[in-house]
Amino acid sequence: MNTARAIAAAVNGGAPARAAVEISLARAEADTHNAIIRIHRERALNAADAVQARVKAGEFLPLAGVPIVVKDNISVRGMPATACSKILTGYVAPFNATAVERLEAAGAVVVATSNMDEFAMGSSNETSVFGPVRNPVDPTRIPGGSSGGSAAAVVAGIAPIALGSDTGGSIRQPASLCGCVGLKPTYGMVSRHGLIAFGSSLDQIGPLTTTVDDAALCLDIMAGTDIHDSTSAPRQHVALAPMLAGDPIAAIKGLRVGFVPEHREGLQPEVRARLDSTLESLRKAGAELVEVHVPHERYAIAVYYIVATGEAASNLARFDGVRFGHREDADSLHGMYAKTRASGFGTEVKRRIMLGTHVLSSGYYDAYYKKAMAVRRRLCDDFSAAFTKCDVLLGPTSPTTAFKVGEKTADPLTMYLSDIFTIAANLVGIPGISVPAGSDNQGLPIGLQLQAAQWGEAALLRAAAGIAALGR
Amino acid sequence: MSISEKEVRHIATLANLALSDAEIGQMTRELGAIVGYVEQLSEVDTEGVDPIAQVTGLVNVTRADEPGPMFAPREALANAPKADSVAFLVPKAVER
């Protein structure tokens, strides 16, 4: 599949808007990885025709005729949005998420809905009510999660852009394991309106793409304050994609690239080798390498599984069989709630609701939740200090390449630990991007993660484009 | 610190989840392991550290109190498992 930039240029230049959309629809229909759970053929073709008419009338649309795939927890008007959970069976979104609204206004065409871990709770895309997604690079392996369907769709060439959501690495980790670009913006850069909430202080919508330029192009459309999300930042977005024009390797010169020596411990050897060789290539290209330390990062997973589950337990209280989705019959109101929730949520979601309820409950709140929020503050301070010494931080996205389907499902804690490098960015609100960086000796993709200070997307994307160019 | 089966049953009640005995047993083991893992936070000295909930520094975001477009009752009720033309319908909550 062509890049979003190439498709939009062709359509703005007079090529038929249905062209890329038809290819995308055909590939979605031929999907063998369970990446796609719904295809919106009629809606997509009508939207393509509307784009065609707007272009013909003289409008320039930055994403004219670009097919996009949308994760099942992001609302698209008139289409089901179920977060891949039984409890939202039959729910049809009556409105567009702000991100979708802005992308459609820019000419993008929603072609399909992607599979995901139920309520975005998972690191392997095995908790979906629609069954696991397979990694297109090796179908015996997981694609990562929770935006596993979005990553698989991009890598399988179904669309140049797939939307994901990232609460603890759910965009970056699957991008790494499938071999594409995955960007989690600064908290508040993209409106969360229309995203089915998991952890409200952590969630961000972001793009999965094949190029850094397409990720920037997509983010530029979605970014900006929104009256429907009080946590969206009241600031003017400065377009990022134009900053990437020019020689990406020359742009690395003078960039201060931080690395954390502790990140090298416990990595699969090929991941470590790729991290080391990339740092060396950056140094040769004129970057300044800076050793930094983030002492509280080792506590990030513990903080996360208190904060995220506490927020999830509160957010998911709304699913009670009254206003939408699945309902079990019972004689009493409370019986109906409890039966509906017990049969509507999957095991992982129930586990997290239980944990979150526990850490917020009377007698435990101070010991768990309040303590976690204090450690979160210390983690924020660590990163603030690190970013006075460097412009970006480079490290691994995931300690290993893609693992086998079923390998980690028996032990939830082991699964949680696979997010060790991605979770801090959500707790601290900073942007992170995973960029492809070769493969291991079995041909499985390796991803490297860049992080920057809040609102540091310009340096982040410049460094990401540089790494992508150095790898070519 | 582990977690007892009795506590797990109490949490399930708070969370409105009618869990089976098998699920209670499984949750007791798994939550015990996770709670044991997060105990490591007690190592961190947080004396005098102000807990943080909002990381981008926003406070008290407000907007003008002006009416805007909203869903008609029919649209708002369209997703309900059970509704009449004006309300969501649920099992009886109050006994007379």
Coordinates of C-alpha atoms in Angstrom, one line a residue:
Chain A
M1 CA 0.0 0.0 0.0
N2 CA 1.2 3.5 -0.8
T3 CA 1.9 6.0 1.9
A4 CA -0.9 8.3 3.0
R5 CA 1.1 11.2 1.7
A6 CA 1.3 9.6 -1.8
I7 CA -2.4 8.7 -1.9
A8 CA -3.5 12.2 -0.9
A9 CA -1.2 13.8 -3.4
A10 CA -2.6 11.6 -6.2
V11 CA -6.2 12.3 -5.2
N12 CA -5.6 16.0 -4.8
G13 CA -4.0 15.9 -8.3
G14 CA -7.2 14.4 -9.8
A15 CA -6.8 10.6 -9.4
P16 CA -10.0 8.8 -8.4
A17 CA -10.7 8.9 -4.6
R18 CA -12.1 5.4 -4.8
A19 CA -8.8 3.8 -6.0
A20 CA -6.9 3.3 -2.7
V21 CA -10.2 2.8 -0.8
E22 CA -11.1 -0.2 -3.1
I23 CA -7.7 -1.8 -2.6
S24 CA -8.0 -1.3 1.1
L25 CA -11.5 -2.8 1.2
A26 CA -10.4 -5.8 -0.9
R27 CA -7.4 -6.5 1.4
A28 CA -9.6 -6.1 4.5
E29 CA -11.9 -8.7 3.1
A30 CA -9.0 -11.0 2.5
D31 CA -7.5 -10.5 6.0
T32 CA -6.3 -13.8 7.4
H33 CA -4.9 -12.5 10.7
N34 CA -8.1 -11.6 12.4
A35 CA -6.9 -8.0 12.4
I36 CA -10.2 -6.7 11.0
I37 CA -13.5 -7.3 12.8
R38 CA -15.8 -5.1 10.7
I39 CA -15.7 -3.7 7.1
H40 CA -17.6 -0.6 6.2
R41 CA -17.7 -1.0 2.4
E42 CA -20.8 1.1 1.6
R43 CA -19.9 3.9 4.1
A44 CA -16.3 4.0 2.7
L45 CA -17.3 4.2 -0.9
N46 CA -19.8 6.9 -0.2
A47 CA -17.2 8.8 1.7
A48 CA -14.7 8.4 -1.1
D49 CA -17.2 9.9 -3.5
A50 CA -17.8 12.8 -1.2
V51 CA -14.1 13.4 -1.0
Q52 CA -13.9 13.3 -4.8
A53 CA -16.6 16.0 -5.1
R54 CA -14.8 18.2 -2.6
V55 CA -11.5 17.9 -4.4
K56 CA -13.3 18.6 -7.7
A57 CA -14.8 21.7 -6.2
G58 CA -11.3 23.0 -5.5
E59 CA -10.6 22.0 -2.0
F60 CA -7.2 20.7 -1.0
L61 CA -7.6 17.8 1.5
P62 CA -4.4 16.7 3.3
L63 CA -5.7 13.2 3.6
A64 CA -7.8 13.0 0.4
G65 CA -8.9 9.5 -0.2
V66 CA -6.6 7.9 2.4
P67 CA -8.1 4.7 3.8
I68 CA -7.9 4.4 7.5
V69 CA -8.6 1.6 9.9
V70 CA -10.0 2.5 13.4
K71 CA -9.6 0.5 16.6
D72 CA -12.8 -0.8 18.0
N73 CA -12.7 1.5 21.1
I74 CA -12.9 4.7 19.0
S75 CA -16.4 5.9 17.9
V76 CA -17.3 6.2 14.3
R77 CA -20.8 7.6 13.8
G78 CA -23.4 4.9 12.9
M79 CA -20.9 2.0 13.3
P80 CA -20.6 -0.4 16.2
A81 CA -17.9 0.3 18.8
T82 CA -17.5 -2.5 21.2
A83 CA -14.0 -2.4 22.6
C84 CA -14.0 -6.1 21.6
S85 CA -16.1 -6.9 24.7
K86 CA -19.3 -8.9 24.9
I87 CA -20.7 -6.2 27.3
L88 CA -20.9 -3.7 24.4
T89 CA -22.6 -6.2 22.0
G90 CA -24.9 -4.3 19.7
Y91 CA -23.8 -0.8 20.7
V92 CA -23.7 1.6 17.8
A93 CA -21.9 4.9 18.2
P94 CA -24.2 7.9 17.8
F95 CA -21.4 10.3 17.2
N96 CA -17.8 10.5 15.9
A97 CA -14.8 10.7 18.1
T98 CA -13.2 14.1 17.6
A99 CA -10.1 12.4 16.1
V100 CA -12.3 10.6 13.5
E101 CA -14.3 13.8 12.9
R102 CA -11.1 15.7 12.1
L103 CA -9.6 12.9 9.9
E104 CA -12.8 12.6 7.9
A105 CA -12.9 16.4 7.4
A106 CA -9.4 16.2 6.1
G107 CA -10.4 13.6 3.5
A108 CA -9.6 10.3 5.2
V109 CA -12.0 7.4 4.6
V110 CA -12.8 4.9 7.4
V111 CA -12.7 1.4 5.8
A112 CA -12.7 -1.0 8.7
T113 CA -12.6 -1.6 12.4
S114 CA -9.7 -3.3 13.9
N115 CA -9.5 -6.1 16.6
M116 CA -8.0 -5.2 20.0
D117 CA -7.6 -6.6 23.5
E118 CA -10.9 -6.3 25.4
F119 CA -11.2 -2.7 26.7
A120 CA -7.5 -2.2 25.6
M121 CA -6.4 -4.4 28.5
G122 CA -3.7 -6.7 27.3
S123 CA -0.2 -6.8 25.6
S124 CA -0.8 -9.6 23.1
N125 CA -4.3 -9.1 21.6
E126 CA -5.5 -12.4 23.1
T127 CA -8.3 -11.0 25.3
S128 CA -10.6 -9.9 22.5
V129 CA -14.1 -11.4 22.4
F130 CA -13.4 -11.9 18.6
G131 CA -10.4 -14.1 19.2
P132 CA -6.7 -13.4 19.0
V133 CA -5.0 -11.4 16.2
R134 CA -2.0 -13.1 14.5
N135 CA 1.2 -11.4 13.7
P136 CA 1.4 -11.0 9.9
V137 CA 5.2 -11.6 10.1
D138 CA 4.7 -15.0 11.8
P139 CA 1.1 -16.1 12.4
T140 CA 2.1 -18.4 15.2
R141 CA 3.0 -15.3 17.2
I142 CA 1.1 -12.5 18.8
P143 CA 1.0 -9.0 17.2
G144 CA 1.3 -7.3 20.6
G145 CA -1.5 -5.3 22.2
S146 CA -3.7 -3.8 22.8
S147 CA -3.8 -2.2 19.3
G148 CA -2.7 -5.5 17.8
G149 CA -5.3 -5.4 15.0
S150 CA -4.3 -1.9 14.0
A151 CA -0.6 -2.9 13.8
A152 CA -1.3 -6.0 11.9
A153 CA -3.6 -4.1 9.5
V154 CA -0.8 -1.6 8.7
V155 CA 1.9 -4.3 8.3
A156 CA -0.4 -6.4 6.1
G157 CA -1.0 -3.4 3.8
I158 CA -4.7 -3.0 4.5
A159 CA -4.3 0.7 5.2
P160 CA -1.5 3.2 5.5
I161 CA -2.9 4.6 8.7
A162 CA -4.6 2.8 11.6
L163 CA -5.7 4.5 14.7
G164 CA -4.8 3.0 18.1
S165 CA -5.0 4.0 21.7
D166 CA -2.2 3.8 24.2
T167 CA -2.7 3.6 27.9
G168 CA 0.6 1.8 28.8
G169 CA 2.2 1.0 25.5
S170 CA -0.8 -0.2 23.4
I171 CA 0.3 1.7 20.3
R172 CA 4.1 1.4 20.6
Q173 CA 4.4 -2.2 21.7
P174 CA 2.4 -3.8 18.8
A175 CA 4.1 -1.4 16.3
S176 CA 7.4 -2.8 17.6
L177 CA 6.3 -6.4 17.4
C178 CA 4.7 -6.1 14.0
G179 CA 7.3 -3.8 12.4
C180 CA 5.6 -0.5 11.9
V181 CA 5.7 3.1 13.3
G182 CA 3.5 3.7 16.4
L183 CA 3.2 7.1 17.9
K184 CA 1.7 8.0 21.3
P185 CA 1.4 11.8 21.6
T186 CA 1.8 14.0 24.7
Y187 CA -1.2 13.5 27.0
G188 CA -3.8 16.0 25.9
M189 CA -2.5 16.7 22.4
V190 CA -5.3 14.6 20.9
S191 CA -8.9 14.8 22.2
R192 CA -10.1 11.6 24.0
H193 CA -13.7 12.5 23.1
G194 CA -15.2 9.3 21.6
L195 CA -12.5 7.0 22.9
I196 CA -14.0 4.4 25.2
A197 CA -12.2 5.3 28.4
F198 CA -9.8 2.9 30.2
G199 CA -7.4 5.0 32.3
S200 CA -8.5 8.6 31.8
S201 CA -5.2 10.2 33.0
L202 CA -3.2 7.9 30.7
D203 CA -5.2 7.2 27.5
Q204 CA -4.1 8.9 24.2
I205 CA -5.2 8.2 20.6
G206 CA -2.4 7.9 18.1
P207 CA -1.5 6.6 14.6
L208 CA 0.2 3.4 13.5
T209 CA 1.8 3.9 10.1
T210 CA 4.5 2.7 7.8
T211 CA 6.5 6.0 7.8
V212 CA 7.3 8.6 10.4
D213 CA 6.1 11.2 7.9
D214 CA 2.6 9.7 7.7
A215 CA 2.4 9.5 11.5
A216 CA 3.2 13.3 11.6
L217 CA 0.7 14.0 8.9
C218 CA -2.0 12.1 10.8
L219 CA -1.2 13.7 14.2
D220 CA -1.2 17.2 12.7
I221 CA -4.9 16.6 11.7
M222 CA -6.0 15.1 15.0
A223 CA -4.1 17.4 17.4
G224 CA -5.6 20.5 19.1
T225 CA -7.9 21.5 21.8
D226 CA -11.4 20.2 21.9
I227 CA -14.4 21.5 23.9
H228 CA -15.6 18.0 24.4
D229 CA -12.4 16.9 26.3
S230 CA -11.5 19.1 29.2
T231 CA -8.1 17.4 29.4
S232 CA -7.2 18.3 25.9
A233 CA -4.5 21.0 26.1
P234 CA -5.5 24.6 25.4
R235 CA -2.6 25.3 23.1
Q236 CA -2.0 26.0 19.4
H237 CA -0.7 23.0 17.6
V238 CA 2.3 23.7 15.4
A239 CA 2.3 21.5 12.3
L240 CA 5.0 18.8 12.6
A241 CA 5.1 17.1 9.2
P242 CA 6.6 20.2 7.4
M243 CA 9.5 20.1 9.8
L244 CA 10.4 16.7 8.5
A245 CA 11.1 18.0 5.0
G246 CA 14.7 17.8 4.1
D247 CA 17.5 15.4 4.7
P248 CA 16.5 13.4 7.8
I249 CA 20.1 12.3 8.6
A250 CA 21.5 15.8 8.4
A251 CA 18.7 16.8 10.9
I252 CA 20.3 14.5 13.5
K253 CA 23.4 16.6 13.8
G254 CA 23.6 18.3 17.2
L255 CA 20.6 16.4 18.6
R256 CA 21.2 15.3 22.2
V257 CA 20.2 11.6 22.4
G258 CA 19.9 10.3 25.9
F259 CA 20.2 6.6 26.9
V260 CA 19.6 4.8 30.2
P261 CA 22.2 2.1 30.8
E262 CA 19.7 0.1 32.9
H263 CA 17.6 -0.3 29.8
R264 CA 20.2 -2.7 28.4
E265 CA 19.6 -5.3 31.2
G266 CA 17.4 -8.3 30.5
L267 CA 17.0 -7.6 26.8
Q268 CA 16.9 -10.3 24.1
P269 CA 20.5 -10.1 22.8
E270 CA 19.5 -9.0 19.2
V271 CA 17.4 -6.2 20.7
R272 CA 20.3 -5.0 22.7
A273 CA 22.7 -5.3 19.7
R274 CA 20.3 -3.2 17.6
L275 CA 20.0 -0.5 20.3
D276 CA 23.7 -0.3 20.6
S277 CA 24.3 -0.1 16.9
T278 CA 21.6 2.5 16.5
L279 CA 23.2 4.7 19.2
E280 CA 26.5 4.3 17.4
S281 CA 25.0 5.3 14.0
L282 CA 23.4 8.3 15.6
R283 CA 26.7 9.3 17.1
K284 CA 28.5 9.0 13.7
A285 CA 25.7 11.1 12.2
G286 CA 26.6 13.9 14.6
A287 CA 24.2 13.3 17.5
E288 CA 25.6 13.8 21.0
L289 CA 25.0 10.8 23.2
V290 CA 24.2 11.5 26.8
E291 CA 23.9 9.0 29.7
V292 CA 20.9 9.7 31.9
H293 CA 19.2 8.0 34.8
V294 CA 15.5 7.5 35.7
P295 CA 15.8 6.0 39.1
H296 CA 12.0 5.5 39.7
E297 CA 11.3 3.8 36.4
R298 CA 11.7 0.4 38.0
Y299 CA 8.5 1.2 40.0
A300 CA 6.5 2.2 36.9
I301 CA 4.7 -1.1 36.5
A302 CA 3.7 -1.2 40.1
V303 CA 2.4 2.4 39.9
Y304 CA 0.7 1.7 36.7
Y305 CA -1.3 -1.3 37.9
I306 CA -2.7 0.7 40.8
V307 CA -3.4 4.0 38.8
A308 CA -4.7 2.3 35.6
T309 CA -6.9 -0.3 37.4
G310 CA -8.3 2.3 39.8
E311 CA -9.3 4.5 36.9
A312 CA -10.6 1.5 34.9
A313 CA -12.7 0.3 37.8
S314 CA -14.4 3.7 37.9
N315 CA -14.7 4.1 34.1
L316 CA -16.1 0.6 33.6
A317 CA -18.8 1.1 36.3
R318 CA -21.0 2.6 33.5
F319 CA -21.4 -0.8 31.9
D320 CA -24.3 -2.1 33.8
G321 CA -26.9 -3.3 31.3
V322 CA -29.1 -0.2 31.5
R323 CA -28.1 2.2 28.7
F324 CA -26.3 0.1 26.1
G325 CA -25.0 -3.3 25.2
H326 CA -25.5 -6.6 26.8
R327 CA -28.0 -7.3 29.6
E328 CA -28.8 -10.4 31.7
D329 CA -32.3 -10.7 33.1
A330 CA -32.7 -10.8 36.9
D331 CA -35.5 -10.1 39.4
S332 CA -33.7 -7.1 41.1
L333 CA -31.8 -4.1 39.8
H334 CA -28.6 -5.0 41.6
G335 CA -28.9 -8.6 40.5
M336 CA -29.2 -7.4 36.9
Y337 CA -26.1 -5.3 37.3
A338 CA -24.0 -8.0 38.9
K339 CA -25.0 -10.8 36.5
T340 CA -24.7 -8.5 33.4
R341 CA -21.2 -7.5 34.4
A342 CA -20.1 -11.0 35.4
S343 CA -21.1 -12.5 32.0
G344 CA -20.3 -9.4 29.9
F345 CA -16.7 -8.8 30.9
G346 CA -13.9 -11.2 30.1
T347 CA -11.4 -12.5 32.7
E348 CA -8.7 -9.9 32.3
V349 CA -11.1 -7.0 32.5
K350 CA -12.7 -8.5 35.6
R351 CA -9.3 -9.0 37.2
R352 CA -8.4 -5.3 36.6
I353 CA -11.8 -4.1 37.8
M354 CA -11.3 -6.2 41.0
L355 CA -7.7 -4.9 41.5
G356 CA -8.8 -1.3 40.9
T357 CA -11.8 -1.6 43.2
H358 CA -9.5 -3.0 45.9
V359 CA -6.8 -0.2 45.7
L360 CA -9.5 2.5 45.9
S361 CA -11.5 0.8 48.7
S362 CA -11.8 2.2 52.2
G363 CA -8.7 1.2 54.3
Y364 CA -6.5 0.6 51.3
Y365 CA -6.7 3.9 49.4
D366 CA -3.8 5.6 51.2
A367 CA -1.5 2.5 51.1
Y368 CA -2.0 1.9 47.4
Y369 CA -3.6 4.7 45.4
K370 CA -2.2 7.7 47.2
K371 CA 1.2 6.1 47.5
A372 CA 1.2 5.3 43.8
M373 CA 0.4 8.9 43.0
A374 CA 3.3 10.1 45.1
V375 CA 5.7 7.7 43.3
R376 CA 4.2 8.9 40.0
R377 CA 5.2 12.5 41.0
R378 CA 8.8 11.3 41.6
L379 CA 8.8 9.6 38.2
C380 CA 7.7 12.8 36.6
D381 CA 10.5 14.6 38.3
D382 CA 13.0 12.0 37.1
F383 CA 12.0 12.5 33.5
S384 CA 12.0 16.3 33.8
A385 CA 15.5 16.1 35.1
A386 CA 16.6 13.7 32.3
F387 CA 15.1 16.1 29.6
T388 CA 17.2 19.0 30.8
K389 CA 20.2 16.9 29.6
C390 CA 18.9 15.5 26.3
D391 CA 16.3 16.2 23.6
V392 CA 15.2 12.6 23.2
L393 CA 15.6 9.3 25.0
L394 CA 16.4 6.2 23.0
G395 CA 15.7 2.7 24.3
P396 CA 14.0 -0.6 23.5
T397 CA 10.2 -0.6 23.0
S398 CA 9.9 -4.2 24.1
P399 CA 12.5 -6.4 25.9
T400 CA 11.8 -9.2 23.3
T401 CA 10.4 -9.7 19.8
A402 CA 7.0 -11.2 19.4
F403 CA 6.2 -14.2 21.6
K404 CA 4.0 -17.2 20.7
V405 CA 0.2 -17.1 20.9
G406 CA -0.7 -18.6 24.3
E407 CA 2.8 -18.3 25.7
K408 CA 2.0 -15.7 28.5
T409 CA -1.7 -16.1 29.0
A410 CA -1.4 -18.3 32.1
D411 CA 0.4 -15.7 34.2
P412 CA -1.0 -12.2 34.2
L413 CA 2.0 -10.7 36.0
T414 CA 4.4 -12.0 33.4
M415 CA 2.3 -10.4 30.7
Y416 CA 2.2 -7.1 32.6
L417 CA 6.0 -7.1 32.8
S418 CA 6.3 -7.1 28.9
D419 CA 5.2 -3.4 29.0
I420 CA 8.2 -2.4 31.2
F421 CA 9.6 0.2 28.8
T422 CA 6.4 1.8 27.6
I423 CA 4.4 2.4 30.7
A424 CA 6.4 5.3 32.1
A425 CA 5.5 7.6 29.2
N426 CA 1.8 7.3 30.0
L427 CA 2.4 8.0 33.7
V428 CA 4.4 11.0 32.9
G429 CA 2.3 12.2 30.0
I430 CA 5.3 12.4 27.5
P431 CA 5.2 11.4 23.9
G432 CA 6.8 8.2 22.7
I433 CA 7.2 6.5 19.3
S434 CA 8.3 3.1 18.2
V435 CA 10.3 2.9 15.0
P436 CA 11.3 -0.3 13.2
A437 CA 14.9 -1.2 13.6
G438 CA 15.7 -4.4 11.7
S439 CA 14.8 -7.9 12.8
D440 CA 16.1 -10.8 15.0
N441 CA 17.6 -14.0 13.6
Q442 CA 14.2 -15.5 13.1
G443 CA 13.1 -12.5 11.0
L444 CA 10.9 -11.0 13.7
P445 CA 10.7 -7.2 13.8
I446 CA 12.7 -5.2 16.4
G447 CA 11.4 -1.8 17.4
L448 CA 13.2 1.0 19.2
Q449 CA 11.4 3.6 21.3
L450 CA 12.1 7.3 21.4
Q451 CA 10.7 9.5 24.1
A452 CA 10.7 13.3 24.5
A453 CA 9.6 15.9 27.0
Q454 CA 5.9 16.9 27.0
W455 CA 5.1 18.8 23.7
G456 CA 8.5 17.7 22.4
E457 CA 7.0 16.0 19.3
A458 CA 9.2 18.0 16.9
A459 CA 12.5 16.6 18.3
L460 CA 10.9 13.2 18.7
L461 CA 9.7 12.9 15.1
R462 CA 13.0 14.4 13.8
A463 CA 15.0 11.7 15.6
A464 CA 12.5 9.0 14.5
A465 CA 12.8 10.0 10.9
G466 CA 16.6 10.0 11.3
I467 CA 16.7 6.5 12.7
A468 CA 14.4 5.3 9.9
A469 CA 16.7 6.8 7.3
L470 CA 19.9 5.4 8.9
G471 CA 18.3 1.9 8.8
R472 CA 17.6 2.1 5.1
Chain B
M1 CA 0.6 -9.0 52.0
S2 CA -1.7 -11.5 50.4
I3 CA -5.4 -11.2 50.1
S4 CA -8.1 -13.5 51.6
E5 CA -11.0 -15.1 49.9
K6 CA -13.3 -13.2 52.1
E7 CA -11.8 -9.9 51.0
V8 CA -12.1 -10.9 47.3
R9 CA -15.8 -11.6 47.9
H10 CA -16.2 -8.2 49.4
I11 CA -14.4 -6.5 46.5
A12 CA -16.7 -8.4 44.0
T13 CA -19.7 -7.0 45.8
L14 CA -18.3 -3.4 45.7
A15 CA -17.5 -3.9 42.0
N16 CA -21.0 -5.3 41.2
L17 CA -19.6 -8.6 39.8
A18 CA -21.5 -11.8 40.5
L19 CA -18.4 -14.1 40.3
S20 CA -18.6 -17.9 40.5
D21 CA -16.8 -19.8 43.3
A22 CA -14.2 -20.9 40.7
E23 CA -13.6 -17.2 39.7
I24 CA -13.3 -16.2 43.4
G25 CA -10.6 -18.8 43.9
Q26 CA -8.7 -17.8 40.8
M27 CA -8.9 -14.1 41.6
T28 CA -7.7 -14.7 45.2
R29 CA -4.5 -16.3 43.9
E30 CA -3.9 -13.8 41.1
L31 CA -4.8 -10.6 43.0
G32 CA -2.6 -11.9 45.8
A33 CA 0.4 -12.2 43.4
I34 CA -0.2 -8.7 41.9
V35 CA -0.8 -7.1 45.3
G36 CA 2.5 -8.7 46.4
Y37 CA 4.3 -7.2 43.4
V38 CA 3.0 -3.7 44.0
E39 CA 4.1 -3.8 47.7
Q40 CA 7.6 -2.8 46.4
L41 CA 6.3 0.8 46.3
S42 CA 6.8 0.8 50.1
E43 CA 10.6 1.0 49.5
V44 CA 10.2 4.5 47.9
D45 CA 10.5 7.4 50.3
T46 CA 7.5 9.7 49.5
E47 CA 7.6 11.7 52.7
G48 CA 6.5 15.3 51.8
V49 CA 5.8 14.3 48.1
D50 CA 2.6 15.8 46.8
P51 CA 0.6 13.0 44.9
I52 CA 0.0 13.9 41.3
A53 CA -3.1 13.1 39.3
Q54 CA -2.9 15.5 36.4
V55 CA 0.4 15.5 34.6
T56 CA 0.0 18.4 32.2
G57 CA -0.8 21.0 34.8
L58 CA -4.4 21.8 34.0
V59 CA -6.6 23.0 36.8
N60 CA -10.4 23.6 36.9
V61 CA -11.1 23.6 33.2
T62 CA -14.5 25.3 32.6
R63 CA -16.5 26.4 29.6
A64 CA -19.2 28.9 29.0
D65 CA -22.6 27.5 30.2
E66 CA -24.4 27.7 26.9
P67 CA -26.9 25.3 25.4
G68 CA -25.7 23.3 22.4
P69 CA -26.9 20.4 20.2
M70 CA -27.9 17.3 22.1
F71 CA -29.4 13.9 21.4
A72 CA -33.1 13.6 21.0
P73 CA -34.7 11.1 23.5
R74 CA -35.1 8.5 20.6
E75 CA -31.3 8.7 19.8
A76 CA -30.3 8.6 23.4
L77 CA -32.4 5.5 24.0
A78 CA -31.5 3.8 20.8
N79 CA -28.8 1.6 22.4
A80 CA -30.8 0.6 25.4
P81 CA -31.4 -3.2 25.9
K82 CA -34.9 -2.2 27.2
A83 CA -36.6 1.2 26.9
D84 CA -39.9 2.8 26.1
S85 CA -40.2 6.1 24.2
V86 CA -38.9 8.3 27.1
A87 CA -37.0 6.1 29.6
F88 CA -34.6 3.3 30.1
L89 CA -36.4 0.3 31.7
V90 CA -34.9 -1.7 34.5
P91 CA -36.1 -4.3 37.0
K92 CA -37.9 -3.0 40.0
A93 CA -35.5 -1.3 42.5
V94 CA -37.9 -0.5 45.4
E95 CA -40.2 -2.9 47.1
R96 CA -43.5 -1.5 48.4

